[in-house]
XYZ file of C-alpha atoms in Angstrom:
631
model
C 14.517 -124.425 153.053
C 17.829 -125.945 151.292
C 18.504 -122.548 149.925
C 18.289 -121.059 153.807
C 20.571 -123.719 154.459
C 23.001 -123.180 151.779
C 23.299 -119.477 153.186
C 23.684 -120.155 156.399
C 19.871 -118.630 157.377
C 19.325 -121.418 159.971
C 17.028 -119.523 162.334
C 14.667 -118.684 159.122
C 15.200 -121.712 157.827
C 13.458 -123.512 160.970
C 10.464 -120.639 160.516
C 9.868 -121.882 157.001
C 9.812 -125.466 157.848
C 7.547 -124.454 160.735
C 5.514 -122.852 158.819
C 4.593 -125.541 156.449
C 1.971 -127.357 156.578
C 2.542 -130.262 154.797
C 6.678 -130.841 155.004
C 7.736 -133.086 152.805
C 10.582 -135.316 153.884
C 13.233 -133.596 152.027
C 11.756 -130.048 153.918
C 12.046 -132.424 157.092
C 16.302 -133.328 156.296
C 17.078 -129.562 154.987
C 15.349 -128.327 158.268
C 17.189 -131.308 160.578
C 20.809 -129.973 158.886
C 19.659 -126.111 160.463
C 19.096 -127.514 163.813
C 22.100 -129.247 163.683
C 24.313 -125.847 162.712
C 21.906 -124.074 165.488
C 23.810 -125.968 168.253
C 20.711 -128.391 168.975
C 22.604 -131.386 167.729
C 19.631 -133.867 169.649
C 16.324 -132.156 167.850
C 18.427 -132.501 164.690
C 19.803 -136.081 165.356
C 16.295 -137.301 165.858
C 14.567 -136.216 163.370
C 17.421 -137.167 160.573
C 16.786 -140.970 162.808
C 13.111 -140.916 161.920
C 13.956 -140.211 158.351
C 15.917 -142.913 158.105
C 13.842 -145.108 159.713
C 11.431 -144.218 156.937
C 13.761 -145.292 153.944
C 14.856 -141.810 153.311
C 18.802 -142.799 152.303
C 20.364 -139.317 152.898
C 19.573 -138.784 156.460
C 22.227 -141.661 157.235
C 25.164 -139.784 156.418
C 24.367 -136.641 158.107
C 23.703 -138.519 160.799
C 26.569 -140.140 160.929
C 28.013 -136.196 160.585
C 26.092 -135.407 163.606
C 27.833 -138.233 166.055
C 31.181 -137.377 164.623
C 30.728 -134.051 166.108
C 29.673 -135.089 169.268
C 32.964 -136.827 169.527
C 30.791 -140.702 169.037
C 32.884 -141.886 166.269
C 31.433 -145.193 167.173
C 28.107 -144.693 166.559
C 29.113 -142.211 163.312
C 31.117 -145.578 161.749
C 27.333 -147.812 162.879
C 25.418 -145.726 161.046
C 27.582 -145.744 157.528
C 27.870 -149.206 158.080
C 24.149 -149.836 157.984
C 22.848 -147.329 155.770
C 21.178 -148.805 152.106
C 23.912 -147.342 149.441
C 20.948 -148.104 146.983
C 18.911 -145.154 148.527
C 21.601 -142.330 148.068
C 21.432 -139.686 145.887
C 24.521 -138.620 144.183
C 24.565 -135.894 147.091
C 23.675 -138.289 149.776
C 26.904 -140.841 148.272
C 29.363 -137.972 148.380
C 28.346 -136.904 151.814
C 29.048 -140.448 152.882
C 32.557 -140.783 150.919
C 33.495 -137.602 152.777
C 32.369 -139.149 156.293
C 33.838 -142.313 155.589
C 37.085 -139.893 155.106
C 36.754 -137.705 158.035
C 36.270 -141.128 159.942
C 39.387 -142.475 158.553
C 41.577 -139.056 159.715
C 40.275 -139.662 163.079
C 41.880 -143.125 163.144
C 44.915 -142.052 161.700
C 44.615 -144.115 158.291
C 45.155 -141.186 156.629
C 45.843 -142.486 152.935
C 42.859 -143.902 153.122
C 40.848 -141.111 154.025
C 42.652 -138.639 151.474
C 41.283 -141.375 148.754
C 37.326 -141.157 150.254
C 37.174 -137.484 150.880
C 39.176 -137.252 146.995
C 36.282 -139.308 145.876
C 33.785 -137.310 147.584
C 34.954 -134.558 146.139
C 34.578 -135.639 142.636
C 30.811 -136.559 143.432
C 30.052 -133.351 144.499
C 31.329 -131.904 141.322
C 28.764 -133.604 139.420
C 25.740 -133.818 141.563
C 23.480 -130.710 141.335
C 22.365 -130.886 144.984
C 26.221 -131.646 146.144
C 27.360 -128.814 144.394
C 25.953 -126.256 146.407
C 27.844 -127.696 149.642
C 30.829 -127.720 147.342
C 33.163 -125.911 149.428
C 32.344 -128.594 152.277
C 33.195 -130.718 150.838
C 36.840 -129.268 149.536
C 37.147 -128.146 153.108
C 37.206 -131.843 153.910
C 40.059 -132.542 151.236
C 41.995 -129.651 152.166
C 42.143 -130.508 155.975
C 43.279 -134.004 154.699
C 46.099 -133.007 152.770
C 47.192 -130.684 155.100
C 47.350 -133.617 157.879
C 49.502 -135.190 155.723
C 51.604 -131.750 155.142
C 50.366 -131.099 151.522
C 49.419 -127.238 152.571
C 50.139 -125.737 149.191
C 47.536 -128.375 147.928
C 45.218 -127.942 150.471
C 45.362 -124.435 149.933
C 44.601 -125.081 146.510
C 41.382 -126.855 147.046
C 40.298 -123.702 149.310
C 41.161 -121.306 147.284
C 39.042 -123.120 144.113
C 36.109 -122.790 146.252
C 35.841 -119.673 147.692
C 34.372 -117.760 144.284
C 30.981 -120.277 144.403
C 30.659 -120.081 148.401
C 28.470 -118.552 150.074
C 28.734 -116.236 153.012
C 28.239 -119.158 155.815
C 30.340 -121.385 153.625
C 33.747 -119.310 153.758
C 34.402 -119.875 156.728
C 35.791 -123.813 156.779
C 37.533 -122.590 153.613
C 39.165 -119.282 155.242
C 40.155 -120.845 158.272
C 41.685 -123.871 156.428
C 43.538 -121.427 153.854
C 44.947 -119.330 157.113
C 46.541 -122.505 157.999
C 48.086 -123.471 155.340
C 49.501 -119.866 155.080
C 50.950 -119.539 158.509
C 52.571 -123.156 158.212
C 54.130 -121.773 154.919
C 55.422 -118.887 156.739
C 53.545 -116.577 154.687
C 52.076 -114.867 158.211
C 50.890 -111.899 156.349
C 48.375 -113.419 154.109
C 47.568 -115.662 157.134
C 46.339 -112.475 158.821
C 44.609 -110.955 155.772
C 42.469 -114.307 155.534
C 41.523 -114.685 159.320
C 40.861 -110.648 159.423
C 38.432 -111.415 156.661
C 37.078 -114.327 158.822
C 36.412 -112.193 161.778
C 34.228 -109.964 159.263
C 32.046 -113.231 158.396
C 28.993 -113.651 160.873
C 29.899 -116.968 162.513
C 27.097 -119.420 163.854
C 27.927 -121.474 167.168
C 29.425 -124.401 165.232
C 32.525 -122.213 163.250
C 33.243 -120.040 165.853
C 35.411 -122.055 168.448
C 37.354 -122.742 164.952
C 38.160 -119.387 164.164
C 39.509 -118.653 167.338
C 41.844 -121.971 167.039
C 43.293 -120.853 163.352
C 44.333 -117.507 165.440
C 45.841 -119.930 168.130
C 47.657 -121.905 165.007
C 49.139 -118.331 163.420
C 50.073 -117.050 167.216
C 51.772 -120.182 167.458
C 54.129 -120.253 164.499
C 54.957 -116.790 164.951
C 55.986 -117.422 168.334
C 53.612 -115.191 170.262
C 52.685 -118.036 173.067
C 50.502 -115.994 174.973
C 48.542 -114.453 171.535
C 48.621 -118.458 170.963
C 47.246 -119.185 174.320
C 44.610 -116.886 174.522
C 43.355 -118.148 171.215
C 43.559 -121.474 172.045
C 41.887 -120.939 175.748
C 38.747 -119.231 174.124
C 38.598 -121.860 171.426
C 38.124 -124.830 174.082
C 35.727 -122.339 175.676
C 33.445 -121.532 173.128
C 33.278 -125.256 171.918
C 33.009 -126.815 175.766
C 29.871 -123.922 175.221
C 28.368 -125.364 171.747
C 29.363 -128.972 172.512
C 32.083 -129.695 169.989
C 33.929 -132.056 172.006
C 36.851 -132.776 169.475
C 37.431 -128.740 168.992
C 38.241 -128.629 172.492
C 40.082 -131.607 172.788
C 42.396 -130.165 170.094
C 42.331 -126.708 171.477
C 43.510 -128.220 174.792
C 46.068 -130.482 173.172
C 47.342 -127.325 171.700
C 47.735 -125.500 175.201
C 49.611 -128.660 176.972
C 51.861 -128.026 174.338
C 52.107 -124.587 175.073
C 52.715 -125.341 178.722
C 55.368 -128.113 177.761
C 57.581 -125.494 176.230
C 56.903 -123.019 179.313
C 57.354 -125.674 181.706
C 54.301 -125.568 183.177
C 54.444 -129.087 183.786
C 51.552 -129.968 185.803
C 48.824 -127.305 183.909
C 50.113 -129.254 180.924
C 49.291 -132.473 182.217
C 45.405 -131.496 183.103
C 45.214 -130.010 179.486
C 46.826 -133.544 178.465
C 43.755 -135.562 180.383
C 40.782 -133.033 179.376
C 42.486 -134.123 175.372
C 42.142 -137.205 176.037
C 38.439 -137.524 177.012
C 37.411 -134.941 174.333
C 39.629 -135.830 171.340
C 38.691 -139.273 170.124
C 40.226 -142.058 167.571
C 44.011 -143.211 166.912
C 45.745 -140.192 165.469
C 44.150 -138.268 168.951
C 45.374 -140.524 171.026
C 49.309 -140.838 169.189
C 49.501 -136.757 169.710
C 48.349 -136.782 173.375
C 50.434 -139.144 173.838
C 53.188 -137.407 172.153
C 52.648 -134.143 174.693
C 52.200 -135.792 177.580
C 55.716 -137.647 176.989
C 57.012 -134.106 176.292
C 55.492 -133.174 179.655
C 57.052 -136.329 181.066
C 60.517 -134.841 179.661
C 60.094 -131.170 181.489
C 58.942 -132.543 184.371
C 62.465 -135.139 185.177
C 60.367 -138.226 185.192
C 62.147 -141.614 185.221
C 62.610 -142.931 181.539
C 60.524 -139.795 180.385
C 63.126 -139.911 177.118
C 62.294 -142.945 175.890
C 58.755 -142.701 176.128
C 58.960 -139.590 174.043
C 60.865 -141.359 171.414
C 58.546 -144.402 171.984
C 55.439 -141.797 171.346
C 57.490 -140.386 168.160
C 57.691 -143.515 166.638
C 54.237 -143.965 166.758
C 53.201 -140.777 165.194
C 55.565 -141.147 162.216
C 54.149 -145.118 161.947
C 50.430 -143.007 161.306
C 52.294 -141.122 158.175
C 52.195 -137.770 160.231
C 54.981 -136.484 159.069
C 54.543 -133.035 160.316
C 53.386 -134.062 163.302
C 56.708 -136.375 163.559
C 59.462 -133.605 162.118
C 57.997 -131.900 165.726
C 58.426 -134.434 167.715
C 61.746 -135.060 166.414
C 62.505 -131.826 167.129
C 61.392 -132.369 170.821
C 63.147 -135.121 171.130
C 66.468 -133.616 170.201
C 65.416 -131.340 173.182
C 65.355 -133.899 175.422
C 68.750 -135.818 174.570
C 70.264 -132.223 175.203
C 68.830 -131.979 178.569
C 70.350 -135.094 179.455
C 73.701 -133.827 177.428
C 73.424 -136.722 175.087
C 74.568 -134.192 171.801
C 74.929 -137.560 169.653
C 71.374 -138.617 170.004
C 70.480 -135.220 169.948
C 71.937 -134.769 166.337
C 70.411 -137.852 165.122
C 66.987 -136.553 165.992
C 67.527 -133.625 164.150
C 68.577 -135.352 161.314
C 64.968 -137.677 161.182
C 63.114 -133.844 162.056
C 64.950 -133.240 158.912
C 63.829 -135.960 156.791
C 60.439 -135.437 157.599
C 60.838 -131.910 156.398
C 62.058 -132.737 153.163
C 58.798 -135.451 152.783
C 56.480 -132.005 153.283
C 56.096 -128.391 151.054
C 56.822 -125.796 152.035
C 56.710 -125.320 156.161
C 58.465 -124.228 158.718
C 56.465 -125.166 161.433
C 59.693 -127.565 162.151
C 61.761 -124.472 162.490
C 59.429 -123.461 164.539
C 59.741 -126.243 166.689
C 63.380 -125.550 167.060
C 63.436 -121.411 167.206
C 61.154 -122.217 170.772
C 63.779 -124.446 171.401
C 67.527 -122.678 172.578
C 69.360 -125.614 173.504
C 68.346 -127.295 169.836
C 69.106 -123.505 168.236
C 72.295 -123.044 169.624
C 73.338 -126.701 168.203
C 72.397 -125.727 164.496
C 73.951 -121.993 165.247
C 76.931 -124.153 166.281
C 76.774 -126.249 162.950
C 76.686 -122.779 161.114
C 79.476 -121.405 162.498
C 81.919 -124.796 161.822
C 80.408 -124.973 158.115
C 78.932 -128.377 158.385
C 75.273 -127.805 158.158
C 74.914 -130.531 155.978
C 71.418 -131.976 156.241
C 70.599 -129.409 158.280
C 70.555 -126.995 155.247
C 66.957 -126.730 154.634
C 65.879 -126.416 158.333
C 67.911 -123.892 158.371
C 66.775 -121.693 155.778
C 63.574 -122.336 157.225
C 64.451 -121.170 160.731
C 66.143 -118.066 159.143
C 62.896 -117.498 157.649
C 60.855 -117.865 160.848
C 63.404 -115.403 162.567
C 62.636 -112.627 160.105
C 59.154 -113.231 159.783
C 58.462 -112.930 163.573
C 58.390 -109.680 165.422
C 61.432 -108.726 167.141
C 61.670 -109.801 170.809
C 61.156 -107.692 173.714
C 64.510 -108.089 175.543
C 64.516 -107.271 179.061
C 68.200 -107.066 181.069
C 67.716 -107.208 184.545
C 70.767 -109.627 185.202
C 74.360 -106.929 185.869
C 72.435 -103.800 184.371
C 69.190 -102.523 183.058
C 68.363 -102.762 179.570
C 65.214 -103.007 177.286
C 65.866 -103.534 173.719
C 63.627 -104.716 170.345
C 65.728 -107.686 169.065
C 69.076 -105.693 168.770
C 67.777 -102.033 169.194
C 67.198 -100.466 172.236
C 64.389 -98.713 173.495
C 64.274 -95.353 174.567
C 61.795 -94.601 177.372
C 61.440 -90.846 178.458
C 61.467 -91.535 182.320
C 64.051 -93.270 183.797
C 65.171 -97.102 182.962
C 65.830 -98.495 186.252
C 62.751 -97.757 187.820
C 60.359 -98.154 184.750
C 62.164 -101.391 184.652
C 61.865 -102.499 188.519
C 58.019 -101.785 187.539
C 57.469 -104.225 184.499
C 59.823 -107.211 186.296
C 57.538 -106.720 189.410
C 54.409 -107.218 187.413
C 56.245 -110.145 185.212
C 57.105 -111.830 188.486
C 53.872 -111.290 190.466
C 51.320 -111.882 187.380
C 49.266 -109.110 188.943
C 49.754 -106.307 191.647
C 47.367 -103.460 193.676
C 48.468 -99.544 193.814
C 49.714 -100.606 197.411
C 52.122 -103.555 196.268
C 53.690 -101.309 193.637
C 53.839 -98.596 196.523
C 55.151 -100.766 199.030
C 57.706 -102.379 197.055
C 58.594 -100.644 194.223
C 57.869 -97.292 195.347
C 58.800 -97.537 198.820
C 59.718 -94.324 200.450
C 57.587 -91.944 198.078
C 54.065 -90.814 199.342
C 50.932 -92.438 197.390
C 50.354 -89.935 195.080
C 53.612 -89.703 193.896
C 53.957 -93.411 193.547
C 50.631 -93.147 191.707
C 51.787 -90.189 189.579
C 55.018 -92.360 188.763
C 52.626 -95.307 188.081
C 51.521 -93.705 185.462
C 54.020 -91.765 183.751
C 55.765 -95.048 183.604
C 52.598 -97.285 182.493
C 52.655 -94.278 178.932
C 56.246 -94.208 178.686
C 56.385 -98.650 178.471
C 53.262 -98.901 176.540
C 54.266 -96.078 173.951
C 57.970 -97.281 173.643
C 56.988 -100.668 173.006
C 54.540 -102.130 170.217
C 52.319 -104.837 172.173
C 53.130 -104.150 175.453
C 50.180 -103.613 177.647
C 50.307 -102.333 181.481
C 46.222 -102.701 182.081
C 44.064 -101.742 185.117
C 41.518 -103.890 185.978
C 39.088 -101.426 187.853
C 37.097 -104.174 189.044
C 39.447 -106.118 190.582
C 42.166 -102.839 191.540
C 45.159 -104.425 189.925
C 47.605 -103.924 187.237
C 49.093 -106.180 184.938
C 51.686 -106.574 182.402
C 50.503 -108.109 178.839
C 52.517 -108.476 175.961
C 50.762 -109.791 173.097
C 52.445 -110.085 169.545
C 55.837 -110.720 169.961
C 58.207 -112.889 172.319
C 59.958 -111.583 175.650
C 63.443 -112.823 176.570
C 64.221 -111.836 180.190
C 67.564 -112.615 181.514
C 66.285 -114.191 184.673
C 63.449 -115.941 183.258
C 66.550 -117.636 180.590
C 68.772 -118.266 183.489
C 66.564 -119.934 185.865
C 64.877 -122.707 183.448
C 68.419 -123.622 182.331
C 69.358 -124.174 185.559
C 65.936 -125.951 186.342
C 67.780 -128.659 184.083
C 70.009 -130.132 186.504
C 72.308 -131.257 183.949
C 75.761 -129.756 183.280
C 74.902 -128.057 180.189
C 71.683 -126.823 181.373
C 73.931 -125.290 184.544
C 76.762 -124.020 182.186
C 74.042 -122.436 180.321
C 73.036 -120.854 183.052
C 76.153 -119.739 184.241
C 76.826 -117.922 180.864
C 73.716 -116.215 180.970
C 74.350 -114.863 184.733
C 75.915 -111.572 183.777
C 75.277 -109.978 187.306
C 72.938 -109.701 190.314
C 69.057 -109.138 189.560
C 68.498 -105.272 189.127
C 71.851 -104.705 190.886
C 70.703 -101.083 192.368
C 67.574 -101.856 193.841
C 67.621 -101.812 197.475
C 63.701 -102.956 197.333
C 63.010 -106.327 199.536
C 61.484 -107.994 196.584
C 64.689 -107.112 194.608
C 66.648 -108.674 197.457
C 64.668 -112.028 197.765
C 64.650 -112.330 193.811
C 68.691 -111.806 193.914
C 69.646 -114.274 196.740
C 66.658 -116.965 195.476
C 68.201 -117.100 191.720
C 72.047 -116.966 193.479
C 70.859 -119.901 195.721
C 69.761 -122.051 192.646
C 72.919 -121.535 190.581
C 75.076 -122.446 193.706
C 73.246 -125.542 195.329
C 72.470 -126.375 191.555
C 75.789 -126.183 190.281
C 77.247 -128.066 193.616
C 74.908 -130.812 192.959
C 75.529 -131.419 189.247
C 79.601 -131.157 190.474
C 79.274 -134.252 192.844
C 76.827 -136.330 190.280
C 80.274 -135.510 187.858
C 82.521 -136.647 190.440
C 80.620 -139.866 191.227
C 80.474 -140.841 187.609
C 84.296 -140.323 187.298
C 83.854 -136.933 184.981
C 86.390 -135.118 187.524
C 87.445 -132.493 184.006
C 84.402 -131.673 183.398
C 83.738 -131.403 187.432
C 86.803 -129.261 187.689
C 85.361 -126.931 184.858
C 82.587 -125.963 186.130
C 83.965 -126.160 189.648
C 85.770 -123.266 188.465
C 82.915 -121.291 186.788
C 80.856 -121.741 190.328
C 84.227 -120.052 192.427
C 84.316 -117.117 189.863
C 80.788 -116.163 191.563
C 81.106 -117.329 194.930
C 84.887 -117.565 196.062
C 83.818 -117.787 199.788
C 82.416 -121.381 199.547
C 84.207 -123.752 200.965
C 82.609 -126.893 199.857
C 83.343 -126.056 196.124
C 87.100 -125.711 197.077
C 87.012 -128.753 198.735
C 85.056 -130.538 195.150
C 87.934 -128.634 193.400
C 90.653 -130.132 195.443
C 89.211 -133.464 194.878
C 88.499 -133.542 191.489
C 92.615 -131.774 190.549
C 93.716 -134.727 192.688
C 91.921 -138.313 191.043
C 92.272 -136.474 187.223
C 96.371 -135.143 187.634
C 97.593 -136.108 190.779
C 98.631 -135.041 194.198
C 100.921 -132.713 193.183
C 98.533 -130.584 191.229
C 95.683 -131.070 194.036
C 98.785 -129.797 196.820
C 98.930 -126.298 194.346
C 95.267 -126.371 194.102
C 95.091 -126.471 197.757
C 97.693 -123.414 198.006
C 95.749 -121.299 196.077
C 91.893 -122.330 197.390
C 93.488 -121.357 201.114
C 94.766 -117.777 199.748
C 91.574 -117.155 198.283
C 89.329 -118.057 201.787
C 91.909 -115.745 203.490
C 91.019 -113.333 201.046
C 87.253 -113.672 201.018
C 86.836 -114.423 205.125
C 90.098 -113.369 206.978
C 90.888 -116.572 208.121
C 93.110 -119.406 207.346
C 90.539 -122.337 206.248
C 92.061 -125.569 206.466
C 91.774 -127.627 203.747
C 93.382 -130.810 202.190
C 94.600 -132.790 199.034
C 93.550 -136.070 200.555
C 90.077 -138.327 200.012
């Protein structure tokens, strides 16, 4: 029985015990520990109950490992709390140091729980039983130390146990090592590790973990929707097998996914379903933390300082990772609001925490997601005054060369499809092969009539369907990762690109202008090299163009008068200016322009100001406009 346990044999483990006929109670706790990694937590939970009930001293501890995984930490903590130490074996003790541990993560003491599961760990050196769930019981150390950022310890521990583990037992250790490696930046042996997962037979129990660790390498590579999928079919397969704090996690780890997006309110029903899977203090401090982040995207009230509020708290649990992050969000946050001082002094506690950890770059990471918070370190670079900022920096440089080049698609003044810096060759032609992969980015999902209506309008079916696919070969083959799938049952296409990051001009332009501040505008404005695929003539094309013009212009109006109102008429003025470049015909910027020349130098200035807005609306409409240097 133990030894079908020890393999990971549950299924014959169960036969043998049924097939005894007088079970001892040992047979009875080795066979309660298979029902428990079959998924049937309750048969498993009741009869480890009776066995404690009956003096046996060992059944309290997996017990108690039994409630933790149902998420009822309570009743895990009631049960070591009761529990006779005098009837442990050596096993049975270093089980309970290690719950005790675990216990202790979930409430965010983690000192305290690196001591226990440390302790554990040396009891299960010595005992002969606790030996062979060795790696268990490392796995337990390791995920503690990497909580508090020590992966290349962590790591350590893993690796030590791998030789005397057996098959079933790998996995905790593989998917902890992975970790570690992709928060070092070393992606490629964090691939190597959870390739050799995926060859392990997984029961119900490690297989919503597996798919997180992919989620967690996705992540830090900056493949969000390789990240997302992972993280989607993790919550699924453990909302399957009942592991309520797997999902909680995996959904934690998809509201921050929609934070960065700005999929606000998705991100906020990932935030709730956290909360009531996820139990215990350090749970509660990081859904906290996103949904402040959330709070931040979204323009709520005060949002800023209940993000640095939620911050505080994390870094007050000794998450220092966790913190360095949230720093790093916060930074975001002061830019959005064009606070650059704050800003700075966020990155500058993002960049204590990362000298308190090994090395990591899952800070850089934070920032390389982050433009606004990039460009202000590029900035840095470029005046020579990194200063503390040194070691993020090599870390983010790191990060940049490690990930896979970006798909970079120019739809903004031109047509352009390049890997990082290097442009792609496609052997039919750009403009159209383009107009195809922005209408599927846009639409999510589109029949053979939509593309034939809109993009193909004017050719019959079948040569819009020969087109179709001439074009769907030519993308796919060009690029590395980019999928154009047919789903036969439901008769559309899609566009899928999995492994590497896409920056699209529009999609760059609209969120900073989604910022309503003036840097998120001027941002904006920088980025708008040109109408959306300038030579279309398709409706689509049209209503895409005049939508994103209509944002920049009623956006950049409205920022204007907030500037003027809080007596910023320079900075009004500026970007007064940018907003005419574009649209010289309107006359209520002229009129903000006039206004803001007059109250910063004067009525002589706004009179010449006033001159030349008039000879421009001549220009632009063929009329004299009149217009005037007074309030």
């Amino acid at each position: 029985m133990l030894e079908a346990l020890v393999q990971g044999a549950f299924e014959e483990g169960c036969r043998r015990h049924a097939a005894l006929t007088s079970p001892t109670a040992a047979d009875d706790l080795w066979a309660a520990q298979c029902l428990v990694q079959l998924g049937r937590r309750a048969e498993g939970l009741a009869i480890l109950l009776r066995l404690q009930a009956a003096g046996l001293g060992d059944a309290a501890p997996l017990a108690a490992v039994v409630y933790r995984f149902e998420g009822d930490l309570e009743a895990a903590r009631d049960v070591l709390a009761e529990m006779d130490a005098w009837q442990l074996t050596g096993f049975g003790e270093a089980l309970a140091w290690r719950e005790r541990g675990m216990l202790a993560l979930t409430a965010a003491r983690v000192d305290e729980a690196l001591v226990w599961t440390r302790r554990a760990w040396r009891l299960a050196v010595t005992d002969p039983t606790a030996q062979l769930f060795l790696p268990g019981f490392a796995a337990a150390l390791a995920m503690v130390l990497a909580t508090l950022g020590q992966d290349h310890a962590a790591a350590e521990y893993a690796a030590q146990a791998l030789p005397v583990a057996s098959s079933a037992q790998r996995a905790p250790l593989l998917w902890i090592l992975s970790a570690c490696y992709a928060r070092a930046g070393r992606f490629s042996e964090a691939r190597e590790v959870l390739e050799d997962l995926n060859a392990v037979a997984l029961g119900p129990q490690s297989a919503p973990l597996r798919a997180y660790h992919w989620g967690v390498l996705h992540g830090v590579q900056g493949d969000h929707a390789g990240a997302a999928a992972a993280f989607g079919e993790a919550a699924a397969l453990a909302r399957e097998n009942g592991q309520v704090e797997t999902e909680g996690f995996a959904a934690l780890q998809l509201a921050a996914l929609d934070s960065t997006a700005g999929r606000t309110d998705q991100g906020r029903v990932q935030v709730a379903r956290a909360r009531s899977r996820a139990r215990g203090v350090r749970a509660a401090a990081l859904c906290d933390l996103q949904a402040a982040a959330l709070g931040v995207r979204g323009g709520e009230c005060g949002s800023v300082k209940t993000l640095q509020r939620a911050v505080d708290r994390v870094g007050a649990l000794g998450l220092r990772r966790d913190e360095g992050e949230g720093q790093v969000m916060l930074a975001d946050a002061y830019l959005r609001v064009d606070n650059l001082e704050a800003a700075e002094g966020a990155l500058r506690r993002a960049a204590e925490c990362r000298a308190a950890l090994g090395r990591n770059v899952t800070v850089a990471a934070h920032i390389a997601d982050r433009p606004r918070v990039r460009e202000v370190i590029g900035a840095r670079v470029a005046r020579g005054t990194l200063g503390f900022l040194e070691e993020l920096w090599a870390d983010l440089q790191c990060i940049e060369q490690a990930r896979p080049a970006p798909l970079v698609l120019i739809t903004l003044g031109g047509y352009g499809l390049q890997l990082g810096e290097v442009p792609v060759r496609v052997n039919v032609g750009l403009r159209r092969a383009l107009e195809v992969l922005a209408y599927l980015l846009l639409r999510g999902e589109a029949t053979l009539e939509d593309l034939q209506t809109h993009v193909f309008d004017g050719r019959s079916p079948q040569a819009a369907r020969d087109y179709l696919h001439v074009t769907r070969h030519a993308l796919t083959r060009a690029v590395p990762g980019l999928h154009l799938p047919f789903d036969r049952g439901r008769a559309v296409y899609r566009a899928d690109l999995q492994g590497r990051a896409l920056r699209w001009d529009l999609t760059v332009v609209q969120e900073a202008a989604r910022d309503g501040t003036p840097h998120g505008v001027n941002r904006a404005l920088s980025a708008y090299t040109g109408a959306f695929l300038p030579h279309s003539s398709s409706a689509w094309a049209a209503e895409v163009r005049a939508d994103l013009e209509w944002q920049l212009l009623t956006t950049g109006e409205r920022v204007a008068r907030d500037l003027l109102r809080r007596q910023a008429e320079p900075e009004a003025a500026t970007l007064l200016r940018r907003l005419l470049q574009l649209w010289p015909s309107e006359v209520a910027l002229h009129e903000l322009l006039i206004s803001a020349v007059r109250v910063s130098q004067g009525r002589a200035p706004a009179a010449l100001e006033v001159r030349r807005s008039q000879d421009v609306l001549a220009r632009e409409l063929g009329v004299q406009v009149a217009l005037s240097d007074e309030t």
